[in-house]
CSV table of N, CA and C in Angstrom, one decimal:
chain,number,residue,atom,x,y,z
A,1,UNK,N,-4.2,14.7,-14.3
A,1,UNK,CA,-5.4,14.0,-14.1
A,1,UNK,C,-5.9,14.2,-12.7
A,2,UNK,N,-7.2,14.5,-12.5
A,2,UNK,CA,-7.8,14.6,-11.2
A,2,UNK,C,-7.9,13.2,-10.5
A,3,UNK,N,-7.4,13.1,-9.3
A,3,UNK,CA,-7.4,11.9,-8.6
A,3,UNK,C,-8.5,11.9,-7.5
A,4,UNK,N,-8.6,13.1,-6.8
A,4,UNK,CA,-9.6,13.3,-5.8
A,4,UNK,C,-10.6,14.4,-6.2
A,5,UNK,N,-11.8,13.9,-6.6
A,5,UNK,CA,-12.7,14.9,-7.1
A,5,UNK,C,-13.3,15.8,-6.0
A,6,UNK,N,-13.4,15.2,-4.8
A,6,UNK,CA,-14.0,16.0,-3.7
A,6,UNK,C,-13.1,17.2,-3.4
A,7,UNK,N,-11.8,17.1,-3.5
A,7,UNK,CA,-10.9,18.2,-3.2
A,7,UNK,C,-10.1,18.7,-4.3
A,8,UNK,N,-10.5,18.3,-5.6
A,8,UNK,CA,-9.8,18.7,-6.8
A,8,UNK,C,-8.3,18.6,-6.7
A,9,UNK,N,-7.8,17.4,-6.3
A,9,UNK,CA,-6.4,17.1,-6.2
A,9,UNK,C,-6.0,16.3,-7.4
A,10,UNK,N,-5.0,16.7,-8.1
A,10,UNK,CA,-4.5,15.9,-9.3
A,10,UNK,C,-3.2,15.2,-9.0
A,11,UNK,N,-2.9,14.3,-9.9
A,11,UNK,CA,-1.7,13.5,-9.7
A,11,UNK,C,-0.4,14.3,-9.6
A,12,UNK,N,-0.3,15.4,-10.2
A,12,UNK,CA,0.9,16.2,-10.1
A,12,UNK,C,1.1,16.7,-8.7
A,13,UNK,N,0.0,17.1,-8.0
A,13,UNK,CA,0.0,17.6,-6.6
A,13,UNK,C,0.5,16.4,-5.7
A,14,UNK,N,0.0,15.2,-6.0
A,14,UNK,CA,0.4,14.1,-5.1
A,14,UNK,C,1.9,13.8,-5.4
A,15,UNK,N,2.4,13.8,-6.6
A,15,UNK,CA,3.8,13.6,-6.9
A,15,UNK,C,4.7,14.6,-6.3
A,16,UNK,N,4.2,15.9,-6.3
A,16,UNK,CA,5.0,17.0,-5.7
A,16,UNK,C,5.1,16.8,-4.2
A,17,UNK,N,4.0,16.4,-3.6
A,17,UNK,CA,4.0,16.1,-2.1
A,17,UNK,C,4.9,15.0,-1.8
A,18,UNK,N,4.9,13.9,-2.6
A,18,UNK,CA,5.8,12.8,-2.3
A,18,UNK,C,7.3,13.3,-2.5
A,19,UNK,N,7.6,14.1,-3.5
A,19,UNK,CA,8.9,14.6,-3.8
A,19,UNK,C,9.4,15.4,-2.6
A,20,UNK,N,8.4,16.0,-1.9
A,20,UNK,CA,8.7,16.9,-0.8
A,20,UNK,C,8.8,16.1,0.6
A,21,UNK,N,8.7,14.8,0.5
A,21,UNK,CA,9.0,14.0,1.6
A,21,UNK,C,7.8,13.2,2.2
A,22,UNK,N,6.6,13.4,1.7
A,22,UNK,CA,5.4,12.6,2.2
A,22,UNK,C,5.5,11.3,1.6
A,23,UNK,N,5.4,10.2,2.4
A,23,UNK,CA,5.6,8.9,1.9
A,23,UNK,C,4.5,7.9,2.3
A,24,UNK,N,3.4,8.4,2.8
A,24,UNK,CA,2.3,7.6,3.3
A,24,UNK,C,0.9,8.2,2.8
A,25,UNK,N,-0.1,7.3,2.7
A,25,UNK,CA,-1.4,7.8,2.3
A,25,UNK,C,-1.9,8.8,3.4
A,26,UNK,N,-1.6,8.4,4.7
A,26,UNK,CA,-2.0,9.3,5.8
A,26,UNK,C,-1.4,10.7,5.7
A,27,UNK,N,-0.1,10.7,5.3
A,27,UNK,CA,0.5,12.0,5.1
A,27,UNK,C,-0.1,12.8,4.0
A,28,UNK,N,-0.5,12.1,2.9
A,28,UNK,CA,-1.1,12.8,1.8
A,28,UNK,C,-2.5,13.3,2.2
A,29,UNK,N,-3.2,12.5,3.1
A,29,UNK,CA,-4.5,12.8,3.6
A,29,UNK,C,-4.4,14.1,4.4
A,30,UNK,N,-3.4,14.2,5.2
A,30,UNK,CA,-3.2,15.4,6.1
A,30,UNK,C,-2.8,16.6,5.2
A,31,UNK,N,-2.0,16.4,4.2
A,31,UNK,CA,-1.4,17.5,3.4
A,31,UNK,C,-2.5,18.0,2.4
A,32,UNK,N,-3.1,17.1,1.7
A,32,UNK,CA,-3.9,17.4,0.5
A,32,UNK,C,-5.4,17.1,0.7
A,33,UNK,N,-5.8,16.5,1.9
A,33,UNK,CA,-7.1,16.1,2.2
A,33,UNK,C,-7.7,15.0,1.3
A,34,UNK,N,-6.8,14.3,0.5
A,34,UNK,CA,-7.3,13.2,-0.3
A,34,UNK,C,-7.9,12.1,0.6
A,35,UNK,N,-9.0,11.6,0.2
A,35,UNK,CA,-9.7,10.5,1.0
A,35,UNK,C,-10.5,11.0,2.2
A,36,UNK,N,-10.5,12.2,2.4
A,36,UNK,CA,-11.2,12.8,3.6
A,36,UNK,C,-12.7,12.7,3.5
A,37,UNK,N,-13.3,12.8,2.3
A,37,UNK,CA,-14.7,12.9,2.1
A,37,UNK,C,-15.4,11.6,1.8
A,38,UNK,N,-15.2,11.1,0.6
A,38,UNK,CA,-15.9,9.9,0.2
A,38,UNK,C,-15.0,8.7,0.1
A,39,UNK,N,-13.7,8.9,0.0
A,39,UNK,CA,-12.8,7.8,0.0
A,39,UNK,C,-12.6,7.0,-1.3
A,40,UNK,N,-13.4,7.3,-2.3
A,40,UNK,CA,-13.3,6.6,-3.6
A,40,UNK,C,-12.0,6.8,-4.3
A,41,UNK,N,-11.2,7.8,-3.9
A,41,UNK,CA,-10.0,8.1,-4.6
A,41,UNK,C,-8.8,7.3,-4.0
A,42,UNK,N,-9.0,6.7,-2.8
A,42,UNK,CA,-7.9,6.1,-2.1
A,42,UNK,C,-7.1,5.0,-2.9
A,43,UNK,N,-7.8,4.1,-3.7
A,43,UNK,CA,-7.0,3.2,-4.5
A,43,UNK,C,-6.1,3.9,-5.5
A,44,UNK,N,-6.6,5.0,-6.1
A,44,UNK,CA,-5.8,5.8,-7.0
A,44,UNK,C,-4.7,6.5,-6.3
A,45,UNK,N,-4.9,7.1,-5.2
A,45,UNK,CA,-3.9,7.8,-4.4
A,45,UNK,C,-2.8,6.8,-4.1
A,46,UNK,N,-3.1,5.6,-3.6
A,46,UNK,CA,-2.1,4.6,-3.3
A,46,UNK,C,-1.3,4.3,-4.5
A,47,UNK,N,-1.9,4.1,-5.7
A,47,UNK,CA,-1.2,3.7,-6.9
A,47,UNK,C,-0.2,4.9,-7.2
A,48,UNK,N,-0.6,6.1,-7.2
A,48,UNK,CA,0.3,7.2,-7.6
A,48,UNK,C,1.4,7.3,-6.6
A,49,UNK,N,1.1,7.2,-5.3
A,49,UNK,CA,2.1,7.2,-4.2
A,49,UNK,C,3.1,6.1,-4.5
A,50,UNK,N,2.7,4.9,-4.7
A,50,UNK,CA,3.7,3.8,-4.9
A,50,UNK,C,4.5,4.0,-6.1
A,51,UNK,N,3.9,4.4,-7.2
A,51,UNK,CA,4.6,4.6,-8.5
A,51,UNK,C,5.7,5.7,-8.3
A,52,UNK,N,5.3,6.8,-7.6
A,52,UNK,CA,6.2,7.9,-7.4
A,52,UNK,C,7.4,7.5,-6.5
A,53,UNK,N,7.1,6.8,-5.4
A,53,UNK,CA,8.1,6.3,-4.5
A,53,UNK,C,9.1,5.4,-5.3
A,54,UNK,N,8.6,4.5,-6.1
A,54,UNK,CA,9.4,3.6,-6.9
A,54,UNK,C,10.3,4.4,-7.9
A,55,UNK,N,9.8,5.5,-8.5
A,55,UNK,CA,10.5,6.3,-9.4
A,55,UNK,C,11.7,7.0,-8.7
A,56,UNK,N,11.4,7.5,-7.5
A,56,UNK,CA,12.4,8.1,-6.7
A,56,UNK,C,13.5,7.2,-6.3
A,57,UNK,N,13.1,5.9,-6.0
A,57,UNK,CA,14.1,4.9,-5.5
A,57,UNK,C,14.9,4.4,-6.6
A,58,UNK,N,14.4,4.3,-7.9
A,58,UNK,CA,15.2,3.7,-9.0
A,58,UNK,C,16.5,4.4,-9.2
A,59,UNK,N,16.7,5.7,-9.3
A,59,UNK,CA,18.0,6.2,-9.5
A,59,UNK,C,19.0,5.9,-8.4
A,60,UNK,N,18.5,5.8,-7.1
A,60,UNK,CA,19.4,5.4,-6.0
A,60,UNK,C,19.8,3.9,-6.2
A,61,UNK,N,18.9,3.1,-6.6
A,61,UNK,CA,19.3,1.7,-6.8
A,61,UNK,C,20.3,1.5,-7.9
A,62,UNK,N,20.2,2.3,-8.9
A,62,UNK,CA,21.2,2.2,-10.0
A,62,UNK,C,22.6,2.6,-9.6
A,63,UNK,N,22.6,3.6,-8.7
A,63,UNK,CA,23.9,4.1,-8.2
A,63,UNK,C,24.6,3.1,-7.4
A,64,UNK,N,23.9,2.3,-6.6
A,64,UNK,CA,24.4,1.3,-5.7
A,64,UNK,C,24.9,0.1,-6.5
A,65,UNK,N,24.3,-0.3,-7.5
A,65,UNK,CA,24.6,-1.5,-8.3
A,65,UNK,C,25.9,-1.3,-9.1
């Protein structure tokens, strides 16, 4: 699904960037230019970022428990 229409960035690209170590909206902004133009995508970018970070953290939390 397209998240940033101004730069044609989809959710898979954001998830891939997070998997490669980007963990902030500012980092996604630098890497993918999301939010650089109109900013309407930023709430969606934050949601995808937070969901992806939680998914990455879940397996680690299960190993500790």
